[in-house]
Short mmCIF file of C-alpha atoms in Angstrom, two decimals:
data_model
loop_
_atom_site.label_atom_id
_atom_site.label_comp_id
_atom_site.label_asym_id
_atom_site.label_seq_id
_atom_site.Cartn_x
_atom_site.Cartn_y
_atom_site.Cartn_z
CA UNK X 6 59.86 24.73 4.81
CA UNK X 7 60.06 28.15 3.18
CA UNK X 8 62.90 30.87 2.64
CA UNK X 9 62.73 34.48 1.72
CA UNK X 10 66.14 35.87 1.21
CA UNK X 11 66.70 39.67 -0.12
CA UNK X 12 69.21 41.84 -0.39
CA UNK X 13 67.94 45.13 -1.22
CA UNK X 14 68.02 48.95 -1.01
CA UNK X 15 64.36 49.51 -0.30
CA UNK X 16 62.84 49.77 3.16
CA UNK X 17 61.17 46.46 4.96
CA UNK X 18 57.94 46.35 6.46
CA UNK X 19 58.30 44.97 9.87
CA UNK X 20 54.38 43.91 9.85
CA UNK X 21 54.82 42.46 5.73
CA UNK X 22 57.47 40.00 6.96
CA UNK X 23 55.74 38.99 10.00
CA UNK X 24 52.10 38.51 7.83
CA UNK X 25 54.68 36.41 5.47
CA UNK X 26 56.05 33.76 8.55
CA UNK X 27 52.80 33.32 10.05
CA UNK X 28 49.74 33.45 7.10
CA UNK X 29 48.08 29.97 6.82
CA UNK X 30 50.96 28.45 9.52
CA UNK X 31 48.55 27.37 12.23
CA UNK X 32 51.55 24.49 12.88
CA UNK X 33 54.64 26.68 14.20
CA UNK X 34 53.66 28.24 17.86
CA UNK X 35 56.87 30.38 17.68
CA UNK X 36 58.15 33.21 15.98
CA UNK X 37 61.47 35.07 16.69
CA UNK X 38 62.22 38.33 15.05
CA UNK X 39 65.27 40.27 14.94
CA UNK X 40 66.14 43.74 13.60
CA UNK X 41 69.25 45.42 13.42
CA UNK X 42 68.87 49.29 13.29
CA UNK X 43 71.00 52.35 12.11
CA UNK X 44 71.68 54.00 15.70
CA UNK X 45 72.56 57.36 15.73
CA UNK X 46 75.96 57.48 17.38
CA UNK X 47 78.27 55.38 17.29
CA UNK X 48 82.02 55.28 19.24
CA UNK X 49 80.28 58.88 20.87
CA UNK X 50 80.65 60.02 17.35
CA UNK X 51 77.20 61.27 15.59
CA UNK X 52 76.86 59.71 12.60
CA UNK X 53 74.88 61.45 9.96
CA UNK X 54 74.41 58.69 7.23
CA UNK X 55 76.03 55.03 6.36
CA UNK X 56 76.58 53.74 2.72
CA UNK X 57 76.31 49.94 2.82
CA UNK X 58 78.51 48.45 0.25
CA UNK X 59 78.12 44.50 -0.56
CA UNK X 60 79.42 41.75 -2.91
CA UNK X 61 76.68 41.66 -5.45
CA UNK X 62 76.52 37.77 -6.65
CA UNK X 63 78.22 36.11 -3.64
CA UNK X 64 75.85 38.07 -1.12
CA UNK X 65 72.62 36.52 -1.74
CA UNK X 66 74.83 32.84 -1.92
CA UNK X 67 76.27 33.52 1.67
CA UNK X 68 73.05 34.12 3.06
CA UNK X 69 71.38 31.56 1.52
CA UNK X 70 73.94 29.17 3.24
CA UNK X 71 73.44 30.33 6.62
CA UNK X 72 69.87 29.61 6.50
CA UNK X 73 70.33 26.15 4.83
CA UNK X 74 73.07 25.41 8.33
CA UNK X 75 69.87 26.62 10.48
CA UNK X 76 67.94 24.52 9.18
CA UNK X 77 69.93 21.63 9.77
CA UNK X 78 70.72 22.42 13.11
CA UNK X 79 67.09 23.22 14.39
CA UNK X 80 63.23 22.45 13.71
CA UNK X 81 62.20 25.43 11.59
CA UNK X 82 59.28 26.36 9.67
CA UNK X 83 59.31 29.45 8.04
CA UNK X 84 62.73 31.76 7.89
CA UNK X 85 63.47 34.82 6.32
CA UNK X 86 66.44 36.97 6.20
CA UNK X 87 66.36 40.44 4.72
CA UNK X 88 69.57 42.95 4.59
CA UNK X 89 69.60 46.38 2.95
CA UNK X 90 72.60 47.98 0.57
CA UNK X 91 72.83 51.10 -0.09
CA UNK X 92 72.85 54.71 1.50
CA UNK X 93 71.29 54.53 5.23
CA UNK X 94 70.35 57.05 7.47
CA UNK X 95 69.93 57.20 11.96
CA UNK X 96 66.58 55.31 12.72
CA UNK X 97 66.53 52.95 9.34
CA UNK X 98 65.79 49.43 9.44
CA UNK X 99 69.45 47.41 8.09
CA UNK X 100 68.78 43.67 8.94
CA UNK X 101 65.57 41.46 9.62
CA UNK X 102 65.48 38.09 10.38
CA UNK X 103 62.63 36.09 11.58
CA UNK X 104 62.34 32.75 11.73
CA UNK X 105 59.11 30.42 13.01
CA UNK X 106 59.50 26.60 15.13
CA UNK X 107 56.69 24.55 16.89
CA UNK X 108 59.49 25.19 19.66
CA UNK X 109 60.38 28.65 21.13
CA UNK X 110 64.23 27.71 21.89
CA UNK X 111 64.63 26.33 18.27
CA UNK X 112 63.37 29.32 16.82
CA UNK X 113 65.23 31.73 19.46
CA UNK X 114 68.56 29.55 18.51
CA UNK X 115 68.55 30.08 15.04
CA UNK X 116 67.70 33.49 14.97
CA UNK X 117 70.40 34.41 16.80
CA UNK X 118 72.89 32.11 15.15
CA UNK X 119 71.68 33.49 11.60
CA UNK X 120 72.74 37.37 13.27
CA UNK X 121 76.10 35.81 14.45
CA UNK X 122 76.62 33.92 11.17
CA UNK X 123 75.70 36.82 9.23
CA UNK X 124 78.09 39.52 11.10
CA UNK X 125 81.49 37.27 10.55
CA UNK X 126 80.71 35.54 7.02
CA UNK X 127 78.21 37.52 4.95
CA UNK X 128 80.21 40.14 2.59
CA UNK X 129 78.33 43.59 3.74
CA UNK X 130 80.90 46.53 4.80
CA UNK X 131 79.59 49.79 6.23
CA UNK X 132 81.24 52.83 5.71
CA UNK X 133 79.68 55.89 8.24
CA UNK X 134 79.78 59.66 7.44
CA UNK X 135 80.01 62.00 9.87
CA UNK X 136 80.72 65.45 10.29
CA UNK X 137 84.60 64.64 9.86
CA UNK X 138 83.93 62.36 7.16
CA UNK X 139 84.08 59.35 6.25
CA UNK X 140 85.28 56.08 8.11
CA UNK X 141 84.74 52.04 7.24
CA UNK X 142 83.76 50.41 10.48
CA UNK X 143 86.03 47.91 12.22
CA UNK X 144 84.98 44.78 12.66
CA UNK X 145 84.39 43.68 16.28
CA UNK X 146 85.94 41.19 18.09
CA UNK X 147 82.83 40.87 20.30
CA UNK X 148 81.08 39.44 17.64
CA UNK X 149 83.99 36.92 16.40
CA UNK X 150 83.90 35.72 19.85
CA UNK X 151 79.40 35.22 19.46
CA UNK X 152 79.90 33.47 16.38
CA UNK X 153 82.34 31.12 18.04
CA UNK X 154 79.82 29.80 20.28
CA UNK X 155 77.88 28.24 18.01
CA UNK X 156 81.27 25.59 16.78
CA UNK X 157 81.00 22.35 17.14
CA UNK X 158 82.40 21.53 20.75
CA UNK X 159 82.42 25.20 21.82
CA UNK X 160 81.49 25.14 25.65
CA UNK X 161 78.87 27.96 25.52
CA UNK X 162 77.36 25.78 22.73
CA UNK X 163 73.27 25.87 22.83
CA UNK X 164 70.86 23.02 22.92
CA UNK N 11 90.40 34.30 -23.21
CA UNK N 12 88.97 34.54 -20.07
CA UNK N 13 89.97 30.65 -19.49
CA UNK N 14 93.48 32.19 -19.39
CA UNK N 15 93.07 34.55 -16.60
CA UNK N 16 91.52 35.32 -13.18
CA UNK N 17 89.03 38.05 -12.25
CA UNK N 18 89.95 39.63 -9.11
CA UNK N 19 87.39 42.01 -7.16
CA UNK N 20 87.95 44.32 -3.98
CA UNK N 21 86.11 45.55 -1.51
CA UNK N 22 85.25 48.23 1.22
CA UNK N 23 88.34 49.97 2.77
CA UNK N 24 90.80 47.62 0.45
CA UNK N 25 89.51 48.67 -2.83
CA UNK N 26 89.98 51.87 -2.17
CA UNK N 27 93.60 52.08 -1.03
CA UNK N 28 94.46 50.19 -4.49
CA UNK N 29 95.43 51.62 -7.39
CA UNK N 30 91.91 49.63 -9.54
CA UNK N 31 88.73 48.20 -7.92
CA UNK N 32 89.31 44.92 -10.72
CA UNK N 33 91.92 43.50 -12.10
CA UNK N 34 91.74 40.72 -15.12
CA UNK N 35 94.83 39.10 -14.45
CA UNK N 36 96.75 36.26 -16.92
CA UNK N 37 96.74 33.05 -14.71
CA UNK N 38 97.23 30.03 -17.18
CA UNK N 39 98.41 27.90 -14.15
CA UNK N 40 96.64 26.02 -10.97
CA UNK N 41 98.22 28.02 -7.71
CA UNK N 42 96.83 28.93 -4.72
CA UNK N 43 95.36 32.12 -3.21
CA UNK N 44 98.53 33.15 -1.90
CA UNK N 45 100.88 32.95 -4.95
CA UNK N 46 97.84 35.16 -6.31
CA UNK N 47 98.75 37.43 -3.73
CA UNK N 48 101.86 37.42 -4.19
CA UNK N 49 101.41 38.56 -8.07
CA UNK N 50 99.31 41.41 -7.67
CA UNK N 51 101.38 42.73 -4.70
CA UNK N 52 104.76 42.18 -7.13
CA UNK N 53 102.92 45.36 -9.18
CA UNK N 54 104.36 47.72 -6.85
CA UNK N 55 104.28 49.89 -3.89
CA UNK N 56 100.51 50.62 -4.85
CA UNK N 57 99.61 47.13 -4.22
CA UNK N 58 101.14 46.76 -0.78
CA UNK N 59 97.82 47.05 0.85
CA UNK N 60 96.76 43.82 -0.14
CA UNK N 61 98.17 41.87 2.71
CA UNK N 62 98.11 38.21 4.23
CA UNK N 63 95.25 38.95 6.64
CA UNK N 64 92.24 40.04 4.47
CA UNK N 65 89.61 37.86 3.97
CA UNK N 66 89.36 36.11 0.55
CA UNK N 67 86.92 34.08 -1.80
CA UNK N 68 87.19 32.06 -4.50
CA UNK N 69 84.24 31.76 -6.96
CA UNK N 70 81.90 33.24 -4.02
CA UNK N 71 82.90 31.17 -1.58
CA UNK N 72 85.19 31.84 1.68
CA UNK N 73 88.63 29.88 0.69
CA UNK N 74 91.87 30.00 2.97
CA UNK N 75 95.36 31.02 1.89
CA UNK N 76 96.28 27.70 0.29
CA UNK N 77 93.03 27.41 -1.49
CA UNK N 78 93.69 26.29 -5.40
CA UNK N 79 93.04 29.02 -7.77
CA UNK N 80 92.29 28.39 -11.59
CA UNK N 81 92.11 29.75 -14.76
CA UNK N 82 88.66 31.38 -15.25
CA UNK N 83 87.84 31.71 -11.09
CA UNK N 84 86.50 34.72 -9.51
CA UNK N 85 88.17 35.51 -6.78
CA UNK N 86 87.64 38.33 -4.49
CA UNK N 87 89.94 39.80 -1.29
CA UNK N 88 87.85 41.78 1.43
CA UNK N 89 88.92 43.29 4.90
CA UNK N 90 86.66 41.53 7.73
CA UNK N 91 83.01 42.19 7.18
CA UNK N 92 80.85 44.53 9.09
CA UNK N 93 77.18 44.09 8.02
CA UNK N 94 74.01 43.22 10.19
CA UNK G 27 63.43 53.04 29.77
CA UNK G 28 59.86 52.08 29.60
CA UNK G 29 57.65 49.13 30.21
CA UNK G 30 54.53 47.99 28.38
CA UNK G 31 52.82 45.80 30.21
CA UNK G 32 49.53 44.35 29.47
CA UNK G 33 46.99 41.19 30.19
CA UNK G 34 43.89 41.69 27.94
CA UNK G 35 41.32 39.58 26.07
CA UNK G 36 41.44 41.59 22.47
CA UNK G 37 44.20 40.77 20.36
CA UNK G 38 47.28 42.46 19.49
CA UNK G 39 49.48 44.46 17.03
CA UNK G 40 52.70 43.34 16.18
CA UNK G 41 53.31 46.37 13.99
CA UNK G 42 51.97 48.82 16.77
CA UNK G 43 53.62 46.77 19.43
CA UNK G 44 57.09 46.86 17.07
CA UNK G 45 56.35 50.84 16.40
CA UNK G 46 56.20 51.36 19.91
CA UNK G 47 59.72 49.83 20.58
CA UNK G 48 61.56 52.05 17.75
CA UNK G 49 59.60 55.25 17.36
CA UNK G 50 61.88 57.99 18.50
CA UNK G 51 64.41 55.45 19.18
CA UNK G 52 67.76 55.96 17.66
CA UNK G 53 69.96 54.61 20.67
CA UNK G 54 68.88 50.77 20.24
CA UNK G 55 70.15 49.18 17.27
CA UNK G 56 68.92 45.95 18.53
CA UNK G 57 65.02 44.65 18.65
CA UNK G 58 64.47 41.02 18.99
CA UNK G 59 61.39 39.99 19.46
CA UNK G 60 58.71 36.92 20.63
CA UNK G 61 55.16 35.58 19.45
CA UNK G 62 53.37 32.64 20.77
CA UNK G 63 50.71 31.26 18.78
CA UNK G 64 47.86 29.17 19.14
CA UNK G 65 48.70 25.89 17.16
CA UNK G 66 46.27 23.46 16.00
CA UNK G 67 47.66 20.16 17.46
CA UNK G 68 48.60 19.07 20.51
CA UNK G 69 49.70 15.97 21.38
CA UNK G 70 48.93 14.95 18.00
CA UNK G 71 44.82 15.83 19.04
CA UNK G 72 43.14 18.84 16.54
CA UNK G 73 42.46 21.45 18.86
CA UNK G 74 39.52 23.57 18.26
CA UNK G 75 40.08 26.38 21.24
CA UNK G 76 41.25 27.48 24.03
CA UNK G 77 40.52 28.92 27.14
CA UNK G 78 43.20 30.82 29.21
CA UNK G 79 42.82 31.55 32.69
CA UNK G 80 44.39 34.09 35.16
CA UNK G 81 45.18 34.99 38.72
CA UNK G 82 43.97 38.68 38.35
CA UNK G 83 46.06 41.01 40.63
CA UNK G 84 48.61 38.93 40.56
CA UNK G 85 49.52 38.50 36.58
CA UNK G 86 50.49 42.12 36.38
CA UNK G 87 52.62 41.76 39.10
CA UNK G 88 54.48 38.84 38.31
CA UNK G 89 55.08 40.07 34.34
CA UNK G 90 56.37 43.30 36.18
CA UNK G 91 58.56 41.39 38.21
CA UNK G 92 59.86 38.87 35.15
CA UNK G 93 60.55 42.61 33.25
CA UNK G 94 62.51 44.31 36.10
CA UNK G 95 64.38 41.28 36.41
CA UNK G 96 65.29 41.10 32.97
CA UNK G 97 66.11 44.88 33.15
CA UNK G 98 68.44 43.99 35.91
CA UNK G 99 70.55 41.27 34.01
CA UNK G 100 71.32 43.13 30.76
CA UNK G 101 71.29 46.79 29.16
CA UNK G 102 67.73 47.50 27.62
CA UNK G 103 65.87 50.12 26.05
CA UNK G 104 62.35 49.42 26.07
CA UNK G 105 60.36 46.34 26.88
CA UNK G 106 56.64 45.18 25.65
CA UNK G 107 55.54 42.22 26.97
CA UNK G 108 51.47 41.41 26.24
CA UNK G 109 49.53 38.67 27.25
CA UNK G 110 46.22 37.50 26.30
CA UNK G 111 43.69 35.90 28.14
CA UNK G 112 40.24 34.27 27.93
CA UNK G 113 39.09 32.32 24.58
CA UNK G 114 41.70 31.80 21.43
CA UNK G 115 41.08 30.07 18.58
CA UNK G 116 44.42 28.36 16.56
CA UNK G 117 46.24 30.70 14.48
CA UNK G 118 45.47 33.32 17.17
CA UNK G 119 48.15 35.21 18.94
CA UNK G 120 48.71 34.96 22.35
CA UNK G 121 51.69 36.57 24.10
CA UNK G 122 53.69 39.02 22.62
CA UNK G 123 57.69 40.04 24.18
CA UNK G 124 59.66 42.94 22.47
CA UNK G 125 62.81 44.14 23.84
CA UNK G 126 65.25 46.86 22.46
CA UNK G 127 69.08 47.15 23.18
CA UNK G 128 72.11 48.95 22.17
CA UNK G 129 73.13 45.09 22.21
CA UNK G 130 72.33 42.49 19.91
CA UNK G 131 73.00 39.98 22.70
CA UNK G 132 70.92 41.54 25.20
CA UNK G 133 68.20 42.07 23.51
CA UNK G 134 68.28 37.84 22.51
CA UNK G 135 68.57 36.72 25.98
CA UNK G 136 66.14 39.54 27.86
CA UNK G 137 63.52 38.01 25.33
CA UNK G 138 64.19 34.54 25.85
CA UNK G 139 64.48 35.13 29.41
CA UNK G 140 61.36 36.84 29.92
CA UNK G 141 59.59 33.86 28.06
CA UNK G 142 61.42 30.82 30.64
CA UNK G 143 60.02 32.66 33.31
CA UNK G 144 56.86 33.44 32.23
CA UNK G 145 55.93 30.09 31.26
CA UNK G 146 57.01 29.08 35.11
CA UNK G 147 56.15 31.47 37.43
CA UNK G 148 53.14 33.56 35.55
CA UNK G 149 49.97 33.00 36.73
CA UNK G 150 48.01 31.68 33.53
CA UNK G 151 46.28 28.17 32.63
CA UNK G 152 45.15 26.49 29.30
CA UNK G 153 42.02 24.40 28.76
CA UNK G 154 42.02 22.98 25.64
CA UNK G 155 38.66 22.32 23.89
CA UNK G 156 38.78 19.28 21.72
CA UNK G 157 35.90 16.96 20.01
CA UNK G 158 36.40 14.58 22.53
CA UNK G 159 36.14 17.59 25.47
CA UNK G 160 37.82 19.65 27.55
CA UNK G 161 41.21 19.24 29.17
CA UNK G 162 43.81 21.15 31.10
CA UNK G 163 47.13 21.43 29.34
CA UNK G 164 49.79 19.83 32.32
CA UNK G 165 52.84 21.70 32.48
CA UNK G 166 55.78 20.59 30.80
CA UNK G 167 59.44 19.28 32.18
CA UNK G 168 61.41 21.28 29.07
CA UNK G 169 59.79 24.39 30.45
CA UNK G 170 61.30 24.21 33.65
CA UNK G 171 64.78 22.70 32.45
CA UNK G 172 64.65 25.92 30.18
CA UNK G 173 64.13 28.32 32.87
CA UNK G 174 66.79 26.67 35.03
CA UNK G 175 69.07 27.84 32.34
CA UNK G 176 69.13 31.48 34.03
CA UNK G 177 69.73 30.22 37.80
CA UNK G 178 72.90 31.23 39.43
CA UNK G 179 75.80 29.14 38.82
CA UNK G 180 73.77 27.17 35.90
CA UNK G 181 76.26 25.60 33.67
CA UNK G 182 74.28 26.70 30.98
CA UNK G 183 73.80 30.33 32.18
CA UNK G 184 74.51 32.97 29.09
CA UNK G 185 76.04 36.34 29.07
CA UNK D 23 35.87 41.15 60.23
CA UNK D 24 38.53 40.68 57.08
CA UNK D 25 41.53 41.20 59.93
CA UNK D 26 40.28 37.98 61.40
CA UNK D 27 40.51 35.81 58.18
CA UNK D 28 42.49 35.14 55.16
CA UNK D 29 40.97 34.78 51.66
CA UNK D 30 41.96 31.53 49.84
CA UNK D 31 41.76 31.71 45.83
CA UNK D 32 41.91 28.56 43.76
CA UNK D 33 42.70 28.41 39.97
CA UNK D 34 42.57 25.94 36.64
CA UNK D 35 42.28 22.14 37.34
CA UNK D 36 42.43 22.56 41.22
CA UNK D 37 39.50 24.60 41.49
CA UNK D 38 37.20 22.71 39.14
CA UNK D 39 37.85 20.03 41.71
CA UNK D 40 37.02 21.85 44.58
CA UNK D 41 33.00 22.44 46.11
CA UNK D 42 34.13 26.14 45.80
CA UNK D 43 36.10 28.36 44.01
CA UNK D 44 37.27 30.49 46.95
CA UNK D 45 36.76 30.57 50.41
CA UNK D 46 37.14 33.27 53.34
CA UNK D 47 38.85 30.99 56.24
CA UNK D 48 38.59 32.56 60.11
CA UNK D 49 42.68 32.75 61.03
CA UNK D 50 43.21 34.78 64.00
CA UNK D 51 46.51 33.08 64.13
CA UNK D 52 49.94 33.70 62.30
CA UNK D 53 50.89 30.18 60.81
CA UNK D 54 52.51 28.48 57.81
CA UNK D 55 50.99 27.54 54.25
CA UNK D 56 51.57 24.32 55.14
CA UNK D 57 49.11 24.77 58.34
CA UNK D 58 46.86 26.82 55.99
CA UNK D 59 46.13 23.52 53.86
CA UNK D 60 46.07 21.00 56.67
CA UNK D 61 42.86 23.01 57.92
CA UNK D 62 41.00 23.36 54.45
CA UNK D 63 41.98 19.29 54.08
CA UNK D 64 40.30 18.85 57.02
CA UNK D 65 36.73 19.77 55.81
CA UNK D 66 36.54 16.48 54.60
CA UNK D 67 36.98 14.31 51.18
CA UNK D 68 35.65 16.42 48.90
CA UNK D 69 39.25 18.99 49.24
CA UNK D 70 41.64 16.47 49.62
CA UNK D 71 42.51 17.46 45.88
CA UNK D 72 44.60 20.24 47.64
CA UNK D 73 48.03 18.60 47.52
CA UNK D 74 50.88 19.50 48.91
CA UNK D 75 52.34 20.04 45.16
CA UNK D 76 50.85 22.41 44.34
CA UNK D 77 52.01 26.44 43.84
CA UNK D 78 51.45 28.43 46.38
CA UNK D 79 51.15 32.83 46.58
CA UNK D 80 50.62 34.42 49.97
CA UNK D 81 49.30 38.50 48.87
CA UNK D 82 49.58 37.52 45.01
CA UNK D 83 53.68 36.43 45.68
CA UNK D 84 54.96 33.09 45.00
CA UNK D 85 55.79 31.41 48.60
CA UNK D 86 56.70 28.26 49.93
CA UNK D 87 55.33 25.47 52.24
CA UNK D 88 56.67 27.25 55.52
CA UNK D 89 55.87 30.82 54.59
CA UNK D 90 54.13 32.83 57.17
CA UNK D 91 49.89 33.25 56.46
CA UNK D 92 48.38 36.15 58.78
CA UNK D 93 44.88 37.59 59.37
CA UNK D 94 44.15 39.95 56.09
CA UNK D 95 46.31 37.79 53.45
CA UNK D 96 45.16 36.63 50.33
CA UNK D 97 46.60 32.68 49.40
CA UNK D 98 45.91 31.38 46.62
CA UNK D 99 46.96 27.46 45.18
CA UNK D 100 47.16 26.73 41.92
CA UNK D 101 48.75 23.71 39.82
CA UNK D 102 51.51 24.81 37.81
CA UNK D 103 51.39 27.43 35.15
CA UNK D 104 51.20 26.77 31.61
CA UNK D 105 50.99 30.20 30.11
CA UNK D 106 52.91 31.72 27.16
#
């Protein structure tokens, strides 16, 4: 049982993090990965760059607590959870979160619930620029209602 | 004495409508997150954007409405959060 | 939308395979992705290889079929899926599943989709070599309760 | 001539216990899968290990008990598939 939590403005190396779950773990069979990327539109707007502001101090703590409710809620190996601050630009890497199981659904589960987790509880805000200027994204009810699925009792709940 | 006030932070689209991104703010009493509120919005029409449905934390930890708040805490309001 | 599909004996890239999903990709913000390894138990038994048969002709045609299917459920970009075949050693990687989304939540369940089905309906068989011989790995009941997940009218069905 | 036969492939565990790994059958009939395996069961003990649980693809497609085998098809059986 391992964690690697950063919260950083440098790049991530999509192949450094994988080398990381899986080097000398010849136990785990599975490995999930997810990354979130900047996309280059967004509402049909084109969006030039996005500063990520955060909440220096209670960041790394939130994160650090999803991971630690993953854990109790599935078999895990390996898990770690990286999420840039900072100015951003179309095409750039913003989230990564991989996480290794001996089972595949465990380590699908709790990759997904550490996205959902993240996107209601973890104090980033994004603020795009665009040719009109600036704007803080809303957050979306679409991912209030994901999150929800993973409550105790919620009918959508997994395993 | 900082174990006679309350350090208050803001964040994103909130701490930029207000008037200060900080405040240090006397609190020598136990009260909760809304009476803190309550204070800072008392400062004026400035302060109006601090309203009842923004996310909040107390010492770096999600806290509700009615959470206690004490001299020396951190506490922090935010509008929902839009990382990931 | 494009398809990489591939059965081969050499090993794989996860940082090609993951540079292949995002390079001159802005529109997906979303890549989840899958990797089986080769573990070095099973059923409590050291295992020293592996040997993993096909149905060639048919393997390509049944990933193809597991991909359009996918493509037909939810909104993807691009799709990898790569499976190995012939002798693996534990540690070793063998099957690979990349998907990219505008989506978050398609790109999770495309993935974990195209896994269920694979390991039920693609046309691939383990022998495990062990001190004490050879045997052929018997398929397993929380495979097929998994895949049932995705029928029509499953109680369990997602999205 | 191939239009007078069908090819039968076996895989894994089933065709280690076979005499052969594949066979070319004379069927210049259209019948079922199910008729298919009654005739190879009937070349004696030694491919009785061709069960009637096992997976089935007529022309490299997954198919059922009663689906239709022709002159020219490939079937193959197989146990099931532990891939992935």
């Amino acid at each position: 049982m391992t964690d690697r939590i950063l919260v950083q403005t440098a790049d991530f190396s999509f192949a450094a993090e994988y080398d990381w779950l899986v080097s000398g773990n010849t136990g785990d069979g599975a490995v999930v990965s997810f990354v979130g990327r900047m996309r280059d539109l967004n509402l049909g707007d084109p969006v030039a760059a996005m500063e990520l502001e955060h909440y220096p101090g209670m960041t790394e703590k939130s994160l650090q607590a999803l991971v630690a409710e993953a854990r109790g809620r599935w078999q895990l190996g390996r898990i770690s959870l990286i999420h840039r601050v900072g100015r951003l630009e179309p095409g750039d890497q913003i989230v990564w979160v991989g996480t290794t199981s001996p089972h595949r659904g465990d380590a699908f589960a709790a990759t997904d619930f550490i996205m959902d987790a993240l996107k209601t509880r973890a104090p980033f805000w994004k603020k795009e620029i665009t040719a009109e200027g600036e704007r803080w994204l809303e957050a979306r009810g679409s991912d209030v209602d994901r999150a929800q699925r993973w409550e105790k009792n919620s009918i959508n709940q997994q395993e | 004495m900082s174990e006679q006030t309350v350090k208050v932070l803001f964040f994103a689209r909130l701490r930029e409508a207000l008037p200060e991104p900080q405040v240090q703010l006397a609190w020598p009493k136990t009260a909760t997150v809304a009476d803190l509120r309550a204070a800072l919005r008392a400062r004026g029409a400035d302060w109006q954007a601090l309203t009842s449905d923004l996310l909040v934390a107390v010492n770096q930890e999600m806290a509700s409405s009615t959470a206690p708040v004490q001299p020396g805490d951190e506490v922090a309001f935010f509008p929902p959060v839009t990382g990931g």
